[in-house]
PDB file of C-alpha atoms in Angstrom:
ATOM      1  CA  MET B  24      -5.684 152.824 179.881  1.00  0.00           C
ATOM      2  CA  ASN B  25      -5.662 151.781 183.254  1.00  0.00           C
ATOM      3  CA  GLY B  26      -2.658 151.085 186.137  1.00  0.00           C
ATOM      4  CA  ILE B  27      -2.068 147.633 184.960  1.00  0.00           C
ATOM      5  CA  SER B  28      -1.957 147.985 181.219  1.00  0.00           C
ATOM      6  CA  LYS B  29       1.469 147.497 179.614  1.00  0.00           C
ATOM      7  CA  GLY B  30       0.344 149.589 176.595  1.00  0.00           C
ATOM      8  CA  ILE B  31       1.794 148.912 173.072  1.00  0.00           C
ATOM      9  CA  GLY B  32       5.388 147.051 173.241  1.00  0.00           C
ATOM     10  CA  LYS B  33       6.696 146.274 169.907  1.00  0.00           C
ATOM     11  CA  VAL B  34       4.895 147.004 166.613  1.00  0.00           C
ATOM     12  CA  GLU B  35       5.219 145.960 162.888  1.00  0.00           C
ATOM     13  CA  ILE B  36       4.160 148.170 160.034  1.00  0.00           C
ATOM     14  CA  ALA B  37       3.686 146.343 156.814  1.00  0.00           C
ATOM     15  CA  LEU B  38       2.930 147.565 153.364  1.00  0.00           C
ATOM     16  CA  LYS B  39       1.994 146.240 149.979  1.00  0.00           C
ATOM     17  CA  TRP B  40       1.205 147.215 146.536  1.00  0.00           C
ATOM     18  CA  ASP B  41       1.213 145.888 143.045  1.00  0.00           C
ATOM     19  CA  PRO B  42       3.763 146.390 140.264  1.00  0.00           C
ATOM     20  CA  SER B  43       3.072 149.187 138.152  1.00  0.00           C
ATOM     21  CA  PRO B  44       1.499 148.145 134.749  1.00  0.00           C
ATOM     22  CA  ALA B  45       3.586 147.061 131.814  1.00  0.00           C
ATOM     23  CA  GLY B  46       5.372 149.949 130.293  1.00  0.00           C
ATOM     24  CA  GLN B  47       5.049 152.307 133.234  1.00  0.00           C
ATOM     25  CA  PRO B  48       7.927 153.263 135.539  1.00  0.00           C
ATOM     26  CA  PRO B  49       8.226 151.317 138.685  1.00  0.00           C
ATOM     27  CA  THR B  50       6.028 152.301 141.702  1.00  0.00           C
ATOM     28  CA  ASP B  51       7.982 152.841 144.816  1.00  0.00           C
ATOM     29  CA  LEU B  52       6.719 153.440 148.383  1.00  0.00           C
ATOM     30  CA  ASP B  53       8.984 153.743 151.436  1.00  0.00           C
ATOM     31  CA  ILE B  54       7.796 153.670 155.231  1.00  0.00           C
ATOM     32  CA  VAL B  55       9.434 156.223 157.282  1.00  0.00           C
ATOM     33  CA  ALA B  56       9.309 156.645 161.101  1.00  0.00           C
ATOM     34  CA  ALA B  57      10.299 159.780 163.097  1.00  0.00           C
ATOM     35  CA  THR B  58      10.973 159.972 166.841  1.00  0.00           C
ATOM     36  CA  TYR B  59      10.445 163.100 168.996  1.00  0.00           C
ATOM     37  CA  PRO B  60      12.066 164.072 172.308  1.00  0.00           C
ATOM     38  CA  ALA B  61       9.761 164.397 175.399  1.00  0.00           C
ATOM     39  CA  SER B  62      11.363 167.890 175.597  1.00  0.00           C
ATOM     40  CA  GLU B  63       9.928 168.921 172.189  1.00  0.00           C
ATOM     41  CA  PRO B  64       7.326 166.441 170.831  1.00  0.00           C
ATOM     42  CA  TYR B  65       6.181 168.527 168.180  1.00  0.00           C
ATOM     43  CA  GLY B  66       9.386 170.167 167.031  1.00  0.00           C
ATOM     44  CA  ASP B  67      12.135 168.636 164.832  1.00  0.00           C
ATOM     45  CA  PRO B  68      12.530 164.659 165.162  1.00  0.00           C
ATOM     46  CA  ALA B  69      15.367 163.453 166.875  1.00  0.00           C
ATOM     47  CA  TYR B  70      15.982 161.253 164.077  1.00  0.00           C
ATOM     48  CA  VAL B  71      14.469 159.610 161.216  1.00  0.00           C
ATOM     49  CA  VAL B  72      14.315 156.185 160.051  1.00  0.00           C
ATOM     50  CA  HIS B  73      13.660 154.978 156.375  1.00  0.00           C
ATOM     51  CA  PHE B  74      15.325 152.844 153.816  1.00  0.00           C
ATOM     52  CA  ASP B  75      19.103 152.342 154.113  1.00  0.00           C
ATOM     53  CA  SER B  76      18.573 153.518 157.795  1.00  0.00           C
ATOM     54  CA  ARG B  77      17.869 152.043 161.227  1.00  0.00           C
ATOM     55  CA  SER B  78      17.477 154.092 165.037  1.00  0.00           C
ATOM     56  CA  PRO B  79      20.855 154.500 166.643  1.00  0.00           C
ATOM     57  CA  ASP B  80      19.746 152.248 169.425  1.00  0.00           C
ATOM     58  CA  GLY B  81      18.525 149.550 166.912  1.00  0.00           C
ATOM     59  CA  THR B  82      14.515 149.588 168.265  1.00  0.00           C
ATOM     60  CA  ILE B  83      13.291 150.933 164.721  1.00  0.00           C
ATOM     61  CA  TYR B  84      14.341 149.072 161.735  1.00  0.00           C
ATOM     62  CA  LEU B  85      13.059 148.127 158.109  1.00  0.00           C
ATOM     63  CA  ASN B  86      13.037 144.334 157.797  1.00  0.00           C
ATOM     64  CA  ARG B  87      11.824 144.757 154.084  1.00  0.00           C
ATOM     65  CA  ASP B  88      12.332 147.387 151.341  1.00  0.00           C
ATOM     66  CA  SER B  89      10.983 146.909 148.143  1.00  0.00           C
ATOM     67  CA  LYS B  90      11.412 149.514 144.964  1.00  0.00           C
ATOM     68  CA  ASP B  91       8.491 148.247 142.499  1.00  0.00           C
ATOM     69  CA  GLY B  92       5.949 146.096 144.848  1.00  0.00           C
ATOM     70  CA  LYS B  93       7.166 142.863 143.305  1.00  0.00           C
ATOM     71  CA  GLY B  94       7.717 141.197 146.686  1.00  0.00           C
ATOM     72  CA  PHE B  95       5.862 138.429 147.645  1.00  0.00           C
ATOM     73  CA  GLY B  96       3.267 139.065 150.372  1.00  0.00           C
ATOM     74  CA  TRP B  97       4.202 142.260 152.240  1.00  0.00           C
ATOM     75  CA  ASP B  98       6.491 144.439 150.234  1.00  0.00           C
ATOM     76  CA  GLU B  99       7.596 146.716 153.078  1.00  0.00           C
ATOM     77  CA  VAL B 100       8.028 145.673 156.781  1.00  0.00           C
ATOM     78  CA  LEU B 101       9.173 148.443 159.782  1.00  0.00           C
ATOM     79  CA  THR B 102       9.360 147.098 163.202  1.00  0.00           C
ATOM     80  CA  VAL B 103       9.209 149.553 166.219  1.00  0.00           C
ATOM     81  CA  GLU B 104      10.393 148.344 169.771  1.00  0.00           C
ATOM     82  CA  LEU B 105       8.573 150.873 171.648  1.00  0.00           C
ATOM     83  CA  ASN B 106       9.059 148.869 174.964  1.00  0.00           C
ATOM     84  CA  ARG B 107      12.889 149.334 174.356  1.00  0.00           C
ATOM     85  CA  LEU B 108      12.708 152.821 173.244  1.00  0.00           C
ATOM     86  CA  ASP B 109      15.000 155.438 175.644  1.00  0.00           C
ATOM     87  CA  ALA B 110      12.877 157.434 178.102  1.00  0.00           C
ATOM     88  CA  ARG B 111      13.453 160.608 176.421  1.00  0.00           C
ATOM     89  CA  TYR B 112      11.711 159.816 173.540  1.00  0.00           C
ATOM     90  CA  ALA B 113       7.568 160.504 174.022  1.00  0.00           C
ATOM     91  CA  ARG B 114       6.310 160.116 170.314  1.00  0.00           C
ATOM     92  CA  VAL B 115       6.965 158.197 167.002  1.00  0.00           C
ATOM     93  CA  VAL B 116       5.137 158.982 164.151  1.00  0.00           C
ATOM     94  CA  VAL B 117       5.099 156.438 161.144  1.00  0.00           C
ATOM     95  CA  GLY B 118       4.566 157.505 157.583  1.00  0.00           C
ATOM     96  CA  VAL B 119       4.251 156.119 154.083  1.00  0.00           C
ATOM     97  CA  ALA B 120       6.268 158.255 150.986  1.00  0.00           C
ATOM     98  CA  ILE B 121       5.545 157.552 147.358  1.00  0.00           C
ATOM     99  CA  GLN B 122       9.050 158.099 145.568  1.00  0.00           C
ATOM    100  CA  GLN B 123       8.724 160.950 142.990  1.00  0.00           C
ATOM    101  CA  ARG B 124      11.227 159.654 140.438  1.00  0.00           C
ATOM    102  CA  PRO B 125      11.149 158.909 137.728  1.00  0.00           C
ATOM    103  CA  ALA B 126       7.785 160.314 137.660  1.00  0.00           C
ATOM    104  CA  ARG B 127       5.152 162.264 139.705  1.00  0.00           C
ATOM    105  CA  ARG B 128       2.656 159.947 141.687  1.00  0.00           C
ATOM    106  CA  THR B 129      -0.142 160.017 144.472  1.00  0.00           C
ATOM    107  CA  PHE B 130      -1.966 157.110 145.928  1.00  0.00           C
ATOM    108  CA  VAL B 131      -4.806 157.108 143.097  1.00  0.00           C
ATOM    109  CA  SER B 132      -2.146 155.716 140.781  1.00  0.00           C
ATOM    110  CA  VAL B 133      -0.609 153.235 143.178  1.00  0.00           C
ATOM    111  CA  VAL B 134      -1.899 149.710 142.292  1.00  0.00           C
ATOM    112  CA  ASN B 135      -3.910 147.937 145.161  1.00  0.00           C
ATOM    113  CA  PRO B 136      -1.851 149.457 148.128  1.00  0.00           C
ATOM    114  CA  ALA B 137      -2.560 148.256 151.586  1.00  0.00           C
ATOM    115  CA  LEU B 138      -1.243 148.684 155.134  1.00  0.00           C
ATOM    116  CA  ARG B 139      -1.234 146.774 158.101  1.00  0.00           C
ATOM    117  CA  ILE B 140      -0.198 147.642 161.774  1.00  0.00           C
ATOM    118  CA  ARG B 141      -0.051 144.987 164.370  1.00  0.00           C
ATOM    119  CA  GLU B 142       1.261 143.938 167.513  1.00  0.00           C
ATOM    120  CA  GLY B 143       2.065 140.047 167.823  1.00  0.00           C
ATOM    121  CA  TYR B 144      -0.904 138.664 166.100  1.00  0.00           C
ATOM    122  CA  THR B 145      -3.250 141.465 167.030  1.00  0.00           C
ATOM    123  CA  ASP B 146      -3.919 143.682 163.773  1.00  0.00           C
ATOM    124  CA  LEU B 147      -4.284 147.335 165.515  1.00  0.00           C
ATOM    125  CA  ALA B 148      -5.544 149.005 161.930  1.00  0.00           C
ATOM    126  CA  GLN B 149      -5.688 148.410 158.046  1.00  0.00           C
ATOM    127  CA  ASP B 150      -6.086 150.677 155.468  1.00  0.00           C
ATOM    128  CA  ASP B 151      -5.905 151.084 151.348  1.00  0.00           C
ATOM    129  CA  PHE B 152      -4.957 154.829 151.227  1.00  0.00           C
ATOM    130  CA  ASP B 153      -8.550 155.622 149.837  1.00  0.00           C
ATOM    131  CA  GLY B 154      -9.098 158.784 152.211  1.00  0.00           C
ATOM    132  CA  VAL B 155      -5.697 160.053 150.899  1.00  0.00           C
ATOM    133  CA  LEU B 156      -5.700 159.440 146.917  1.00  0.00           C
ATOM    134  CA  GLY B 157      -4.268 162.961 145.910  1.00  0.00           C
ATOM    135  CA  ALA B 158      -1.491 162.722 148.548  1.00  0.00           C
ATOM    136  CA  THR B 159       1.800 161.678 147.654  1.00  0.00           C
ATOM    137  CA  ALA B 160       2.586 160.829 151.210  1.00  0.00           C
ATOM    138  CA  ALA B 161       0.692 160.363 154.282  1.00  0.00           C
ATOM    139  CA  THR B 162       1.201 159.863 158.186  1.00  0.00           C
ATOM    140  CA  VAL B 163      -0.462 156.314 159.175  1.00  0.00           C
ATOM    141  CA  ALA B 164       0.205 156.246 163.035  1.00  0.00           C
ATOM    142  CA  GLU B 165       1.528 157.924 165.837  1.00  0.00           C
ATOM    143  CA  PHE B 166       2.530 156.031 169.179  1.00  0.00           C
ATOM    144  CA  ARG B 167       2.679 158.510 172.216  1.00  0.00           C
ATOM    145  CA  ARG B 168       4.099 157.923 175.677  1.00  0.00           C
ATOM    146  CA  ASP B 169       1.723 159.081 178.695  1.00  0.00           C
ATOM    147  CA  GLU B 170       2.925 160.305 182.090  1.00  0.00           C
ATOM    148  CA  ALA B 171       3.149 156.732 183.473  1.00  0.00           C
ATOM    149  CA  GLY B 172       5.686 155.699 180.572  1.00  0.00           C
ATOM    150  CA  VAL B 173       2.873 153.650 178.700  1.00  0.00           C
ATOM    151  CA  TRP B 174       2.757 153.854 175.081  1.00  0.00           C
ATOM    152  CA  GLU B 175      -0.521 154.453 173.326  1.00  0.00           C
ATOM    153  CA  PHE B 176      -1.494 153.877 169.530  1.00  0.00           C
ATOM    154  CA  HIS B 177      -3.076 156.491 167.658  1.00  0.00           C
ATOM    155  CA  PRO B 178      -4.271 155.498 164.202  1.00  0.00           C
ATOM    156  CA  GLY B 179      -5.151 157.563 161.050  1.00  0.00           C
ATOM    157  CA  LEU B 180      -4.356 158.797 157.455  1.00  0.00           C
ATOM    158  CA  ILE B 181      -3.288 162.516 157.138  1.00  0.00           C
ATOM    159  CA  GLY B 182      -2.437 163.266 153.700  1.00  0.00           C
ATOM    160  CA  PHE B 183       0.585 165.210 152.738  1.00  0.00           C
ATOM    161  CA  GLU B 184       1.343 166.736 149.208  1.00  0.00           C
ATOM    162  CA  ASP B 185       5.384 167.436 148.960  1.00  0.00           C
ATOM    163  CA  ASP B 186       8.458 165.647 148.102  1.00  0.00           C
ATOM    164  CA  PRO B 187       9.691 162.574 150.465  1.00  0.00           C
ATOM    165  CA  THR B 188      12.835 164.495 151.963  1.00  0.00           C
ATOM    166  CA  HIS B 189      10.222 167.308 153.047  1.00  0.00           C
ATOM    167  CA  PHE B 190       7.408 164.999 154.400  1.00  0.00           C
ATOM    168  CA  ALA B 191       9.928 163.205 156.542  1.00  0.00           C
ATOM    169  CA  ARG B 192      11.013 166.520 158.293  1.00  0.00           C
ATOM    170  CA  ALA B 193       7.169 167.805 158.521  1.00  0.00           C
ATOM    171  CA  MET B 194       5.444 164.773 159.320  1.00  0.00           C
ATOM    172  CA  GLY B 195       5.277 165.176 163.118  1.00  0.00           C
ATOM    173  CA  THR B 196       3.915 168.619 162.903  1.00  0.00           C
ATOM    174  CA  LEU B 197       0.624 166.998 161.061  1.00  0.00           C
ATOM    175  CA  ARG B 198      -0.852 166.103 164.097  1.00  0.00           C
ATOM    176  CA  ARG B 199      -1.423 167.657 167.446  1.00  0.00           C
ATOM    177  CA  PRO B 200      -3.220 166.276 170.456  1.00  0.00           C
TER     178      PRO B 200
END
């Protein structure tokens, strides 16, 4: 990034998958975002946004939530307005967790999963979770604010093999600079 770059401003993380085969329990994937303070960017998250929640200041919110992959197009969509996020936050980590009820599932059992991260009309990343097939959750992106206050995007999947609640608390420790 150079001195005239505005960095990343507002991003959309979209997730889709096909419904479970007939006779199988529904598959439920959830997008999760955790925000970390500049004072402790790899400690506990200041807050976590997931289904049925949003950030206290309204800068991170779920536009669409699916419990079974039967939506049209993208089943889950999360918006992150980094350009409005308070300066006390230096890091946002985004992940995808598979609900483990009523059956234990990993990405290998999710039918046709897809991920898209975009800013405006520009795709920043796309993935199909092939790199984390044995995982029950995965971080999919990290956004870091540099010393000049510019947000940078760091893509990449890192798999996780635990329940969604533990993942939401630990996902920020999975990546280190």
